[in-house]
Every structure is written in C-alpha cells, then in structure tokens.
Amino acid sequence: MDIEQLRCVLAVEQCGTFLDASFQLNHSQSSVSKSIQRLEDELGVKIFARTTRRVALTPFGQEFVKQAEEILACYERILEEAKKDRKRTYGQLRIGSITFGRNNRLDPLIARFVRLYPGIEVDMREGMTTPLMQDLRAHKLDVVFASSMYLKNEPPNNFSKDPEYCSFSCYQDDYYLVAHKDHPLAKRERVDYKDLEKEALITTERTMDVYHKAIRRAFEKHQVPFAVSMYCNSTRSVQYMVAQNLGVSILSTLVIEENENIRLIPMNDPLVRDTQMVILNQKEIPPHIKAFYQFVKRETREKEEE
C-alpha cells in the first residue's frame, strides 16, 4: 500500500468514475484502475463494487475511505513540517569540484538541493583534486567532489581509506583509448597497453597529478614504457589533437565530447575514474553540510538503482 494508491481511491470516490478520477489525477484511466486493483489484491477485499454503469463503495470501502483521508491528512502535515525544517537549515555551503565536462552530473543535483533548502547559500568553484583537497583540510571548502584513479582489476584506492574524511563514491567511469577514426587501433574491439608502446601519447597538462600518476602506474604495471608526445591544457585540446590524427589519448567517458573524427576503444584492465564526495570527518558536522552530504548520497544511490 502506498500514498498514490490512497489518492486514487479517494479520487474515484469523489469523482464517481475512473475516467473522471484519471483527469483529476492527471493519470491514464488504466493506471488508476490498475493501482486500485493492486491495492484490492493486497488487501484481499474489494473497495469498489463495479458494474457496467456505475462504481460504488463497498461497506469495507466506506470505512477504508475514512481511514485513507486521515492517513493522507497526516502525510501532508508531515510534508509541511519537513518543508519548514528545511527552511530552518541555513548557512553558506562552499563546494569545490573537479571538472565534469559536458556530462555534468553535479549541477542538476545542486539545483534540486537548493530548491529543497532555500536558506542555504551555495558557493561553487572548479579545480583539480590535489588543491581542492588542500582547501578542504584548510577549511576553505566544506565539500569536495574529487577523483581517484586506479585499475579496474585492483581494489579501489580512494578517500574512504583515510580516517580524516567522510567520503562516498558517487560515480565510476572507465577510461578508453581515444584515437582518430582512421587510426589502425580504431578498428580493434579492445586494446592492450602493449599496443600503445610505439604510439604518440597525448595527455592533459602535468599539473593534473592524479591523472598522470595513474596513467604512469598503469603503463609500468603492464611493462610498457611511458612517454608523452604532447601535453595539452584541457581535455578539449587533447581531443582536438587526436581528431587531427596527431596521436592517441586515454580519457574518461565523462569528459569526451562527440566528434565524428574520433573513436573510443575499450581497454583491457582499464583505469577507473572514481568521483567521490568528501567532507572532513568532524565530531559535529554542521547541519547544512550534513544535509547536503546525505542528500547527494541518497540521490546518487537512487539513480544507480533505476
């Protein structure tokens, strides 16, 4: 039994027909009918007596409607109290985040959070993992969305191992080989690190230390010399150079933009970009930070289950 089923029953009782109730609820007539049918099956008793001309409450249905009205009234009061409580939660929330590129998953989350907690002022900025984590430790940021990188076939190596933090893994994205559509490797179903031994490797700038340490470690593990032919100041520049067939790159699907001249090839033992939400592990976490942390954790878990 759920709230939507109760609403369906009350709408049919008020409107007199399933069709009129569907208009009131903005549902299809079949969805209203099926919702009530499931409820009756669960209870093992009929709420409505149906004929070809009319719908009427059974004796049980008459009592059910009284209880349903009380439950819905209580439910609405709870929602109103929750709304008032969210308004009482206030403060400035300073969020630091790595760059998500065109596949930005953070902005929609923050937009929904701001609607729920209008009393919280949000201050956002982007950066790289290492300086963002430094600012978190220095209390210049309240929440950080940072990344760890590790090989998929190895145990996760992320911030959850550090007792200084409370962290939650929000998203995990595999890294792919990015090559020009005419490159010989573009026709392969999968590639090994050995296949890259003599390839011109294009990467992001050296200051992206998490990325470079992970790439170097992956090459070393597979006993392939690591040599970069070109450093670019952004992932967009990397993709442009690959599209000019000047070399290949290894990038996360999170930052790859659509381009008819490049191909993504899965890798054996790929690197994973593990995007985590991180806050300081404090004895008393401020209410506005706690509210955001719990909200994101709940939303991302629900998204995974869809």
Short mmCIF file of C-alpha atoms in Angstrom, two decimals:
data_model
loop_
_atom_site.label_atom_id
_atom_site.label_comp_id
_atom_site.label_asym_id
_atom_site.label_seq_id
_atom_site.Cartn_x
_atom_site.Cartn_y
_atom_site.Cartn_z
CA MET A 1 0.00 0.00 0.00
CA ASP A 2 1.29 3.45 -0.88
CA ILE A 3 0.17 7.08 -0.87
CA GLU A 4 -0.54 7.10 -4.62
CA GLN A 5 -2.99 4.21 -4.23
CA LEU A 6 -4.81 6.08 -1.47
CA ARG A 7 -5.07 9.15 -3.71
CA CYS A 8 -6.54 7.01 -6.50
CA VAL A 9 -9.20 5.56 -4.21
CA LEU A 10 -10.22 8.99 -2.90
CA ALA A 11 -10.33 10.47 -6.39
CA VAL A 12 -12.64 7.70 -7.67
CA GLU A 13 -14.86 8.09 -4.60
CA GLN A 14 -15.06 11.87 -5.13
CA CYS A 15 -15.49 11.82 -8.92
CA GLY A 16 -17.73 8.77 -9.21
CA THR A 17 -15.93 7.24 -12.20
CA PHE A 18 -12.44 6.01 -13.02
CA LEU A 19 -12.35 8.26 -16.09
CA ASP A 20 -13.10 11.46 -14.17
CA ALA A 21 -10.66 10.43 -11.44
CA SER A 22 -7.92 9.95 -14.04
CA PHE A 23 -8.49 13.52 -15.27
CA GLN A 24 -8.28 14.86 -11.72
CA LEU A 25 -5.05 12.96 -11.02
CA ASN A 26 -3.60 13.60 -14.49
CA HIS A 27 -3.10 9.83 -14.93
CA SER A 28 -4.41 7.43 -17.52
CA GLN A 29 -7.64 5.62 -16.70
CA SER A 30 -5.87 2.26 -16.91
CA SER A 31 -3.16 3.30 -14.42
CA VAL A 32 -5.80 4.41 -11.90
CA SER A 33 -7.72 1.16 -12.35
CA LYS A 34 -4.58 -1.00 -12.04
CA SER A 35 -3.40 0.89 -8.96
CA ILE A 36 -6.68 0.23 -7.15
CA GLN A 37 -6.76 -3.37 -8.38
CA ARG A 38 -3.27 -3.98 -6.91
CA LEU A 39 -4.41 -2.48 -3.61
CA GLU A 40 -7.52 -4.69 -3.51
CA ASP A 41 -5.40 -7.74 -4.32
CA GLU A 42 -3.02 -6.85 -1.48
CA LEU A 43 -5.87 -6.42 1.00
CA GLY A 44 -7.84 -9.41 -0.27
CA VAL A 45 -11.09 -7.45 -0.26
CA LYS A 46 -12.96 -5.17 -2.68
CA ILE A 47 -13.07 -1.40 -2.10
CA PHE A 48 -15.39 -0.68 -5.03
CA ALA A 49 -18.33 -2.60 -6.41
CA ARG A 50 -18.10 -2.22 -10.20
CA THR A 51 -20.90 -2.56 -12.72
CA THR A 52 -21.08 -1.51 -16.36
CA ARG A 53 -22.86 1.70 -15.36
CA ARG A 54 -21.51 2.78 -12.00
CA VAL A 55 -18.83 2.45 -9.34
CA ALA A 56 -19.83 2.37 -5.67
CA LEU A 57 -18.00 1.84 -2.41
CA THR A 58 -18.43 -1.49 -0.68
CA PRO A 59 -19.11 -1.43 3.08
CA PHE A 60 -15.40 -2.07 3.60
CA GLY A 61 -14.63 0.67 1.07
CA GLN A 62 -16.65 3.22 3.05
CA GLU A 63 -14.55 2.57 6.14
CA PHE A 64 -11.36 2.47 4.07
CA VAL A 65 -12.04 5.96 2.66
CA LYS A 66 -12.37 7.42 6.17
CA GLN A 67 -9.01 5.92 7.18
CA ALA A 68 -7.38 6.94 3.89
CA GLU A 69 -8.43 10.57 4.39
CA GLU A 70 -6.86 10.59 7.85
CA ILE A 71 -3.63 9.00 6.55
CA LEU A 72 -3.33 11.49 3.69
CA ALA A 73 -4.01 14.43 6.01
CA CYS A 74 -1.28 13.18 8.34
CA TYR A 75 1.07 12.66 5.38
CA GLU A 76 0.50 16.23 4.17
CA ARG A 77 1.21 17.58 7.68
CA ILE A 78 4.49 15.64 7.77
CA LEU A 79 5.50 17.07 4.38
CA GLU A 80 4.70 20.58 5.58
CA GLU A 81 6.74 20.13 8.75
CA ALA A 82 9.65 18.77 6.71
CA LYS A 83 9.44 21.82 4.44
CA LYS A 84 9.55 24.15 7.45
CA ASP A 85 12.53 22.26 8.88
CA ARG A 86 14.45 22.58 5.59
CA LYS A 87 13.86 26.33 5.65
CA ARG A 88 15.36 26.47 9.15
CA THR A 89 18.57 24.89 7.79
CA TYR A 90 20.78 27.72 6.59
CA GLY A 91 24.41 28.66 6.09
CA GLN A 92 26.99 29.06 3.33
CA LEU A 93 27.93 25.84 1.58
CA ARG A 94 31.31 26.06 -0.19
CA ILE A 95 31.61 23.33 -2.81
CA GLY A 96 34.75 22.53 -4.76
CA SER A 97 34.57 20.18 -7.72
CA ILE A 98 36.72 18.62 -10.40
CA THR A 99 35.69 19.44 -13.98
CA PHE A 100 32.89 17.23 -15.27
CA GLY A 101 32.93 18.44 -18.87
CA ARG A 102 29.81 18.21 -20.98
CA ASN A 103 28.47 15.31 -18.88
CA ASN A 104 27.99 17.47 -15.80
CA ARG A 105 26.22 15.44 -13.16
CA LEU A 106 26.73 17.84 -10.28
CA ASP A 107 24.77 20.91 -11.43
CA PRO A 108 21.37 19.11 -11.55
CA LEU A 109 21.99 17.73 -8.05
CA ILE A 110 22.81 21.15 -6.63
CA ALA A 111 19.78 22.70 -8.35
CA ARG A 112 17.46 20.18 -6.68
CA PHE A 113 19.18 20.69 -3.32
CA VAL A 114 18.78 24.49 -3.50
CA ARG A 115 15.06 24.10 -4.17
CA LEU A 116 14.74 21.91 -1.08
CA TYR A 117 16.92 24.15 1.12
CA PRO A 118 16.39 27.77 0.01
CA GLY A 119 18.03 29.03 3.21
CA ILE A 120 21.45 27.64 2.22
CA GLU A 121 23.74 29.84 0.13
CA VAL A 122 25.85 27.79 -2.29
CA ASP A 123 29.29 28.89 -3.47
CA MET A 124 30.81 26.66 -6.19
CA ARG A 125 34.19 26.52 -7.85
CA GLU A 126 36.13 24.09 -10.02
CA GLY A 127 39.68 22.87 -9.67
CA MET A 128 41.92 19.82 -9.59
CA THR A 129 41.77 17.15 -6.90
CA THR A 130 45.01 17.92 -5.04
CA PRO A 131 44.44 21.69 -4.49
CA LEU A 132 40.76 21.11 -3.74
CA MET A 133 41.64 18.62 -1.01
CA GLN A 134 44.19 21.05 0.39
CA ASP A 135 41.47 23.71 0.65
CA LEU A 136 39.13 21.22 2.33
CA ARG A 137 41.75 20.48 5.00
CA ALA A 138 42.35 24.23 5.42
CA HIS A 139 38.57 24.74 5.96
CA LYS A 140 38.34 26.91 2.85
CA LEU A 141 35.84 24.44 1.38
CA ASP A 142 33.05 22.45 3.03
CA VAL A 143 32.52 19.74 0.42
CA VAL A 144 34.76 18.49 -2.37
CA PHE A 145 33.96 16.32 -5.37
CA ALA A 146 37.35 14.77 -6.06
CA SER A 147 38.61 11.89 -8.14
CA SER A 148 40.77 8.86 -7.52
CA MET A 149 42.12 6.73 -10.35
CA TYR A 150 43.03 3.07 -10.17
CA LEU A 151 42.99 -0.03 -12.35
CA LYS A 152 39.63 -1.72 -12.52
CA ASN A 153 41.03 -5.13 -11.65
CA GLU A 154 42.58 -3.85 -8.42
CA PRO A 155 40.94 -2.97 -5.07
CA PRO A 156 39.61 0.62 -5.00
CA ASN A 157 42.17 3.15 -3.83
CA ASN A 158 40.13 6.14 -2.75
CA PHE A 159 39.47 8.55 0.13
CA SER A 160 37.35 6.05 2.07
CA LYS A 161 40.61 4.59 3.44
CA ASP A 162 41.58 7.88 5.11
CA PRO A 163 40.07 8.41 8.60
CA GLU A 164 40.48 12.17 8.17
CA TYR A 165 37.49 12.18 5.81
CA CYS A 166 33.92 11.04 5.36
CA SER A 167 33.54 10.10 1.72
CA PHE A 168 31.11 8.49 -0.65
CA SER A 169 31.76 7.18 -4.16
CA CYS A 170 29.21 8.89 -6.42
CA TYR A 171 30.25 7.85 -9.93
CA GLN A 172 32.71 5.46 -11.53
CA ASP A 173 33.73 5.83 -15.18
CA ASP A 174 36.05 3.68 -17.25
CA TYR A 175 38.88 5.18 -19.28
CA TYR A 176 39.01 4.46 -23.01
CA LEU A 177 41.64 4.77 -25.68
CA VAL A 178 40.73 7.73 -27.88
CA ALA A 179 42.02 7.52 -31.45
CA HIS A 180 41.38 9.06 -34.85
CA LYS A 181 38.79 7.15 -36.88
CA ASP A 182 41.47 6.22 -39.46
CA HIS A 183 43.99 5.03 -36.88
CA PRO A 184 44.72 1.27 -37.09
CA LEU A 185 43.68 0.79 -33.44
CA ALA A 186 40.27 2.37 -34.12
CA LYS A 187 39.19 -0.86 -35.80
CA ARG A 188 40.02 -3.01 -32.79
CA GLU A 189 37.34 -4.24 -30.38
CA ARG A 190 39.73 -3.87 -27.42
CA VAL A 191 43.32 -2.80 -26.93
CA ASP A 192 46.11 -3.72 -24.51
CA TYR A 193 48.69 -1.36 -23.04
CA LYS A 194 51.27 -3.23 -25.13
CA ASP A 195 49.51 -1.91 -28.25
CA LEU A 196 50.44 1.64 -27.18
CA GLU A 197 54.17 1.05 -26.86
CA LYS A 198 55.08 2.93 -30.04
CA GLU A 199 52.11 5.31 -30.15
CA ALA A 200 52.32 9.08 -29.73
CA LEU A 201 50.51 9.68 -26.44
CA ILE A 202 48.66 12.96 -25.91
CA THR A 203 47.71 13.89 -22.34
CA THR A 204 46.50 16.76 -20.21
CA GLU A 205 48.92 19.18 -18.53
CA ARG A 206 51.45 17.92 -15.97
CA THR A 207 49.70 19.65 -13.07
CA MET A 208 46.89 17.07 -13.24
CA ASP A 209 48.93 14.85 -10.95
CA VAL A 210 46.23 12.29 -10.09
CA TYR A 211 45.75 11.52 -13.79
CA HIS A 212 49.44 11.37 -14.64
CA LYS A 213 50.39 9.19 -11.65
CA ALA A 214 47.62 6.72 -12.50
CA ILE A 215 48.47 6.57 -16.21
CA ARG A 216 52.16 6.10 -15.46
CA ARG A 217 51.44 3.36 -12.92
CA ALA A 218 49.18 1.51 -15.39
CA PHE A 219 51.90 1.54 -18.05
CA GLU A 220 54.52 0.38 -15.56
CA LYS A 221 52.32 -2.46 -14.31
CA HIS A 222 51.93 -3.69 -17.89
CA GLN A 223 55.68 -3.19 -18.52
CA VAL A 224 55.18 -0.61 -21.24
CA PRO A 225 57.45 2.48 -21.44
CA PHE A 226 55.53 5.64 -20.57
CA ALA A 227 56.34 8.56 -22.88
CA VAL A 228 54.16 11.58 -23.63
CA SER A 229 54.49 13.26 -27.01
CA MET A 230 52.21 16.24 -26.28
CA TYR A 231 50.77 17.95 -23.18
CA CYS A 232 47.54 19.96 -23.57
CA ASN A 233 45.97 22.44 -21.17
CA SER A 234 42.48 20.86 -21.35
CA THR A 235 40.73 17.64 -22.28
CA ARG A 236 39.07 19.54 -25.14
CA SER A 237 42.50 20.35 -26.57
CA VAL A 238 43.53 16.71 -26.17
CA GLN A 239 40.52 15.60 -28.19
CA TYR A 240 41.20 18.22 -30.86
CA MET A 241 44.77 16.95 -31.33
CA VAL A 242 43.54 13.36 -31.52
CA ALA A 243 40.96 14.42 -34.11
CA GLN A 244 43.88 15.82 -36.16
CA ASN A 245 45.43 12.32 -36.02
CA LEU A 246 48.49 13.56 -34.13
CA GLY A 247 48.38 10.76 -31.59
CA VAL A 248 46.14 8.84 -29.19
CA SER A 249 44.96 9.52 -25.67
CA ILE A 250 43.39 7.80 -22.66
CA LEU A 251 40.33 9.65 -21.35
CA SER A 252 37.24 9.06 -19.22
CA THR A 253 33.86 8.96 -20.93
CA LEU A 254 32.88 11.74 -18.55
CA VAL A 255 34.91 14.34 -20.47
CA ILE A 256 34.79 13.02 -24.03
CA GLU A 257 32.76 15.16 -26.41
CA GLU A 258 31.04 13.95 -29.56
CA ASN A 259 33.33 14.14 -32.58
CA GLU A 260 32.86 12.27 -35.85
CA ASN A 261 36.63 12.03 -36.32
CA ILE A 262 37.46 10.14 -33.12
CA ARG A 263 36.70 6.66 -31.86
CA LEU A 264 36.58 5.20 -28.34
CA ILE A 265 38.15 1.78 -27.93
CA PRO A 266 37.69 -0.22 -24.69
CA MET A 267 40.91 -1.23 -22.91
CA ASN A 268 41.82 -4.44 -21.15
CA ASP A 269 42.37 -3.71 -17.45
CA PRO A 270 41.13 -0.12 -17.84
CA LEU A 271 41.67 2.71 -15.42
CA VAL A 272 38.63 3.87 -13.47
CA ARG A 273 37.81 7.43 -12.50
CA ASP A 274 36.17 7.22 -9.08
CA THR A 275 34.40 10.51 -8.33
CA GLN A 276 33.80 10.92 -4.61
CA MET A 277 32.06 13.44 -2.41
CA VAL A 278 34.38 14.22 0.51
CA ILE A 279 33.91 16.16 3.74
CA LEU A 280 36.06 16.39 6.86
CA ASN A 281 35.40 13.76 9.50
CA GLN A 282 34.29 16.03 12.35
CA LYS A 283 32.67 15.15 15.66
CA GLU A 284 29.90 17.66 14.95
CA ILE A 285 29.18 18.13 11.25
CA PRO A 286 27.36 21.46 10.63
CA PRO A 287 23.68 20.90 9.71
CA HIS A 288 23.90 22.46 6.22
CA ILE A 289 26.93 20.32 5.29
CA LYS A 290 25.30 17.20 6.71
CA ALA A 291 22.08 17.93 4.82
CA PHE A 292 23.93 18.23 1.51
CA TYR A 293 26.05 15.12 2.13
CA GLN A 294 23.01 13.00 2.93
CA PHE A 295 21.04 14.44 0.01
CA VAL A 296 23.73 13.63 -2.58
CA LYS A 297 24.28 10.18 -1.12
CA ARG A 298 20.58 9.39 -1.30
CA GLU A 299 20.12 10.83 -4.81
CA THR A 300 23.08 9.03 -6.36
CA ARG A 301 22.08 5.72 -4.79
CA GLU A 302 18.55 6.05 -6.16
CA LYS A 303 19.98 6.83 -9.61
CA GLU A 304 22.07 3.65 -9.52
CA GLU A 305 19.01 1.56 -8.69
CA GLU A 306 16.96 2.88 -11.62
#
